[in-house]
Amino acid sequence: MRVNRILLSVPLVVVALVIQVSVLARLHLPGAVPDLLLLTVLGLAMVYGHVGGAFIGFGAGLLADLAPPADHAAGRYALVLCVIGYLAGLVKPETGQIKSATGPMVVVVAAAVGSTLLYAGVGALVGDTAARHVGLTGLLFSAALYDLLLAPFVVPGVMFLARRAENDPLAEANSASRASDISSGWLSSGTGLRIGRQRGGLKMRAAKARATRAGRIKGVKRL
């Protein structure tokens, strides 16, 4: 990952985790807890792509596993957010900009349901049956509802900051140089000639034109 991505992702993930543990978890809402950490990972993954989303999801989940008052095995939520971040990064558009809010909202609902199911499934493998006693259907509905209500206040802001961090001067210079290389390659492939040869041919034509004009001027003076 790029340095600017790490410098932005780490503070966002830490702030989201602190707010979720100290504020959202103490609201005692029925069903699930609004997952601010999940929404932060989704916003970053939809800008950075599937590889960056997987790395950010794993790191964010590992912090959540180690942060108190976590009562589950370390690495459980890291696996969940790693998979969710990877899948969310696959919907990243080629232009890096999402024109409609429908797509991100669908991703949020799918991620809320998928993360709850995956977390319960991993827990069942290690012998944790808490989801069965609470009621998996109520957890799925409340998780999707809470995350969907919280998403408009979190995901667009995270995506905006991520795009701003991507537009650094060094990246713009590299992209400009790549664009010039691509344009020169396109011209050379389209004409079958190299750019240097085209410039040399233009210079030769200009020299011949000048010589022709000079000959005409001399002929006029002699007359």
Short mmCIF file of C-alpha atoms in Angstrom, two decimals:
data_model
loop_
_atom_site.label_atom_id
_atom_site.label_comp_id
_atom_site.label_asym_id
_atom_site.label_seq_id
_atom_site.Cartn_x
_atom_site.Cartn_y
_atom_site.Cartn_z
CA MET A 1 0.00 0.00 0.00
CA ARG A 2 1.05 3.58 -0.57
CA VAL A 3 2.27 5.67 2.33
CA ASN A 4 -0.52 8.24 1.94
CA ARG A 5 -3.11 5.46 2.11
CA ILE A 6 -1.64 4.15 5.35
CA LEU A 7 -1.41 7.62 6.86
CA LEU A 8 -5.10 8.19 6.16
CA SER A 9 -6.46 4.70 6.90
CA VAL A 10 -4.85 4.27 10.33
CA PRO A 11 -6.36 7.42 11.94
CA LEU A 12 -9.78 6.75 10.37
CA VAL A 13 -9.83 3.17 11.61
CA VAL A 14 -8.67 4.12 15.12
CA VAL A 15 -11.25 6.92 15.43
CA ALA A 16 -14.03 4.65 14.15
CA LEU A 17 -13.06 1.92 16.62
CA VAL A 18 -12.93 4.34 19.57
CA ILE A 19 -16.36 5.80 18.73
CA GLN A 20 -17.86 2.36 18.24
CA VAL A 21 -16.52 0.97 21.53
CA SER A 22 -17.05 4.04 23.70
CA VAL A 23 -20.30 5.42 22.24
CA LEU A 24 -22.23 3.09 19.93
CA ALA A 25 -21.73 -0.02 22.01
CA ARG A 26 -23.15 1.75 25.09
CA LEU A 27 -26.40 2.80 23.44
CA HIS A 28 -27.88 -0.65 24.22
CA LEU A 29 -29.92 -0.73 21.03
CA PRO A 30 -32.04 -3.83 20.38
CA GLY A 31 -30.28 -6.39 18.26
CA ALA A 32 -26.88 -5.64 16.78
CA VAL A 33 -24.56 -2.68 17.36
CA PRO A 34 -24.06 -0.11 14.56
CA ASP A 35 -20.76 -1.10 12.96
CA LEU A 36 -18.89 2.15 12.30
CA LEU A 37 -15.67 0.21 11.71
CA LEU A 38 -17.30 -1.80 8.93
CA LEU A 39 -18.55 1.36 7.21
CA THR A 40 -15.07 2.91 7.37
CA VAL A 41 -13.54 -0.18 5.77
CA LEU A 42 -16.21 -0.14 3.05
CA GLY A 43 -15.57 3.51 2.21
CA LEU A 44 -11.83 2.97 1.92
CA ALA A 45 -12.20 -0.29 -0.03
CA MET A 46 -14.48 1.30 -2.65
CA VAL A 47 -11.71 3.82 -3.40
CA TYR A 48 -8.54 1.74 -2.92
CA GLY A 49 -9.78 -1.47 -4.55
CA HIS A 50 -9.86 -5.09 -3.43
CA VAL A 51 -6.20 -5.42 -2.39
CA GLY A 52 -6.21 -2.27 -0.31
CA GLY A 53 -9.63 -3.18 1.09
CA ALA A 54 -8.38 -6.58 2.19
CA PHE A 55 -5.33 -5.13 3.97
CA ILE A 56 -7.33 -2.38 5.66
CA GLY A 57 -10.08 -4.80 6.66
CA PHE A 58 -7.61 -7.22 8.20
CA GLY A 59 -5.85 -4.48 10.18
CA ALA A 60 -9.11 -2.93 11.36
CA GLY A 61 -10.53 -6.30 12.37
CA LEU A 62 -7.39 -7.23 14.25
CA LEU A 63 -7.56 -3.99 16.23
CA ALA A 64 -11.19 -4.74 17.06
CA ASP A 65 -10.21 -8.25 18.18
CA LEU A 66 -7.55 -6.90 20.55
CA ALA A 67 -9.41 -3.85 21.82
CA PRO A 68 -11.35 -4.26 25.09
CA PRO A 69 -13.99 -5.38 25.85
CA ALA A 70 -13.51 -8.03 23.10
CA ASP A 71 -14.61 -11.45 24.34
CA HIS A 72 -13.86 -13.58 21.27
CA ALA A 73 -10.81 -15.23 19.77
CA ALA A 74 -8.27 -12.89 18.21
CA GLY A 75 -8.37 -12.97 14.42
CA ARG A 76 -12.06 -13.74 14.14
CA TYR A 77 -13.24 -10.27 13.18
CA ALA A 78 -10.00 -9.70 11.26
CA LEU A 79 -10.94 -12.55 8.94
CA VAL A 80 -14.46 -11.19 8.53
CA LEU A 81 -13.39 -7.63 7.65
CA CYS A 82 -10.59 -8.90 5.40
CA VAL A 83 -13.11 -10.82 3.29
CA ILE A 84 -15.64 -7.96 3.33
CA GLY A 85 -12.97 -5.39 2.38
CA TYR A 86 -11.79 -7.55 -0.51
CA LEU A 87 -15.31 -8.08 -1.86
CA ALA A 88 -16.23 -4.40 -1.44
CA GLY A 89 -13.10 -3.38 -3.34
CA LEU A 90 -14.24 -5.42 -6.33
CA VAL A 91 -17.08 -2.96 -6.97
CA LYS A 92 -14.68 -0.04 -7.31
CA PRO A 93 -15.44 1.77 -10.61
CA GLU A 94 -12.66 2.25 -13.14
CA THR A 95 -12.93 6.05 -12.92
CA GLY A 96 -12.74 5.94 -9.11
CA GLN A 97 -15.97 7.94 -8.80
CA ILE A 98 -19.43 6.61 -7.97
CA LYS A 99 -22.19 8.65 -9.63
CA SER A 100 -25.17 7.09 -7.81
CA ALA A 101 -25.76 6.36 -4.13
CA THR A 102 -27.68 3.19 -4.92
CA GLY A 103 -24.57 1.09 -5.43
CA PRO A 104 -22.87 2.00 -2.12
CA MET A 105 -26.12 1.49 -0.20
CA VAL A 106 -26.50 -1.99 -1.69
CA VAL A 107 -22.89 -2.71 -0.75
CA VAL A 108 -23.56 -1.54 2.82
CA VAL A 109 -26.61 -3.79 3.26
CA ALA A 110 -24.81 -6.78 1.71
CA ALA A 111 -21.74 -6.15 3.87
CA ALA A 112 -23.82 -5.84 7.06
CA VAL A 113 -25.65 -9.10 6.37
CA GLY A 114 -22.54 -10.87 5.08
CA SER A 115 -20.32 -9.83 7.98
CA THR A 116 -22.94 -10.96 10.52
CA LEU A 117 -23.35 -14.34 8.83
CA LEU A 118 -19.60 -14.81 8.42
CA TYR A 119 -18.94 -13.80 12.04
CA ALA A 120 -21.59 -16.25 13.27
CA GLY A 121 -20.24 -18.97 10.97
CA VAL A 122 -16.67 -18.57 12.20
CA GLY A 123 -17.98 -18.54 15.77
CA ALA A 124 -19.85 -21.80 15.17
CA LEU A 125 -16.61 -23.39 13.97
CA VAL A 126 -14.81 -22.44 17.19
CA GLY A 127 -17.74 -23.37 19.45
CA ASP A 128 -19.31 -19.93 19.99
CA THR A 129 -23.11 -20.29 19.80
CA ALA A 130 -24.07 -16.85 21.12
CA ALA A 131 -25.71 -15.88 17.83
CA ARG A 132 -28.19 -18.76 18.15
CA HIS A 133 -29.33 -17.65 21.60
CA VAL A 134 -29.74 -14.01 20.59
CA GLY A 135 -31.52 -14.83 17.33
CA LEU A 136 -29.72 -14.65 13.99
CA THR A 137 -32.69 -13.20 12.12
CA GLY A 138 -32.99 -10.24 14.50
CA LEU A 139 -29.24 -9.65 14.30
CA LEU A 140 -29.30 -9.59 10.49
CA PHE A 141 -32.23 -7.19 10.32
CA SER A 142 -30.93 -4.80 12.98
CA ALA A 143 -27.37 -4.82 11.59
CA ALA A 144 -28.58 -3.98 8.09
CA LEU A 145 -30.94 -1.29 9.40
CA TYR A 146 -28.43 0.43 11.70
CA ASP A 147 -25.60 0.38 9.15
CA LEU A 148 -27.89 1.64 6.40
CA LEU A 149 -29.02 4.58 8.56
CA LEU A 150 -25.46 5.42 9.57
CA ALA A 151 -23.89 4.94 6.13
CA PRO A 152 -24.88 8.32 4.55
CA PHE A 153 -23.02 10.12 7.34
CA VAL A 154 -19.86 7.99 7.15
CA VAL A 155 -19.21 6.36 3.76
CA PRO A 156 -19.31 9.52 1.55
CA GLY A 157 -16.97 11.39 3.90
CA VAL A 158 -14.50 8.51 4.06
CA MET A 159 -14.53 8.14 0.27
CA PHE A 160 -14.00 11.89 -0.15
CA LEU A 161 -10.97 11.88 2.14
CA ALA A 162 -9.57 8.80 0.41
CA ARG A 163 -9.85 10.43 -3.02
CA ARG A 164 -8.22 13.62 -1.74
CA ALA A 165 -5.34 11.59 -0.33
CA GLU A 166 -4.89 9.89 -3.71
CA ASN A 167 -4.51 13.22 -5.55
CA ASP A 168 -1.02 14.02 -4.27
CA PRO A 169 1.51 15.90 -6.48
CA LEU A 170 3.76 12.87 -6.87
CA ALA A 171 0.88 10.69 -8.06
CA GLU A 172 -0.29 13.39 -10.48
CA ALA A 173 3.22 13.72 -11.94
CA ASN A 174 3.47 9.96 -12.38
CA SER A 175 0.03 9.80 -13.98
CA ALA A 176 0.93 12.65 -16.36
CA SER A 177 4.13 10.90 -17.41
CA ARG A 178 2.22 7.66 -17.94
CA ALA A 179 -0.40 9.47 -19.98
CA SER A 180 2.29 10.98 -22.22
CA ASP A 181 3.87 7.55 -22.67
CA ILE A 182 0.50 6.05 -23.57
CA SER A 183 -0.27 8.84 -26.05
CA SER A 184 3.12 8.52 -27.71
CA GLY A 185 2.72 4.75 -27.90
CA TRP A 186 -0.75 5.14 -29.38
CA LEU A 187 0.55 7.53 -32.06
CA SER A 188 3.43 5.27 -32.94
CA SER A 189 1.22 2.17 -33.12
CA GLY A 190 -1.44 3.95 -35.14
CA THR A 191 0.92 5.36 -37.79
CA GLY A 192 3.51 2.60 -37.83
CA LEU A 193 6.28 5.20 -37.32
CA ARG A 194 8.11 6.48 -34.31
CA ILE A 195 7.62 9.99 -32.99
CA GLY A 196 11.29 10.80 -33.51
CA ARG A 197 11.09 9.82 -37.16
CA GLN A 198 7.99 11.93 -37.62
CA ARG A 199 9.79 14.95 -36.19
CA GLY A 200 12.78 14.30 -38.43
CA GLY A 201 10.51 14.06 -41.45
CA LEU A 202 8.84 17.34 -40.55
CA LYS A 203 12.21 19.04 -40.25
CA MET A 204 13.28 17.72 -43.65
CA ARG A 205 10.06 18.96 -45.25
CA ALA A 206 10.49 22.38 -43.67
CA ALA A 207 14.08 22.60 -44.95
CA LYS A 208 13.00 21.63 -48.47
CA ALA A 209 10.23 24.22 -48.40
CA ARG A 210 12.68 26.91 -47.35
CA ALA A 211 15.09 25.96 -50.13
CA THR A 212 12.28 26.05 -52.70
CA ARG A 213 11.21 29.50 -51.53
CA ALA A 214 14.79 30.76 -51.68
CA GLY A 215 15.16 29.46 -55.26
CA ARG A 216 11.98 31.18 -56.31
CA ILE A 217 13.12 34.47 -54.80
CA LYS A 218 16.46 34.27 -56.61
CA GLY A 219 14.74 33.52 -59.92
CA VAL A 220 12.50 36.53 -59.49
CA LYS A 221 15.49 38.81 -58.75
CA ARG A 222 17.32 37.62 -61.88
CA LEU A 223 14.34 38.47 -64.06
#
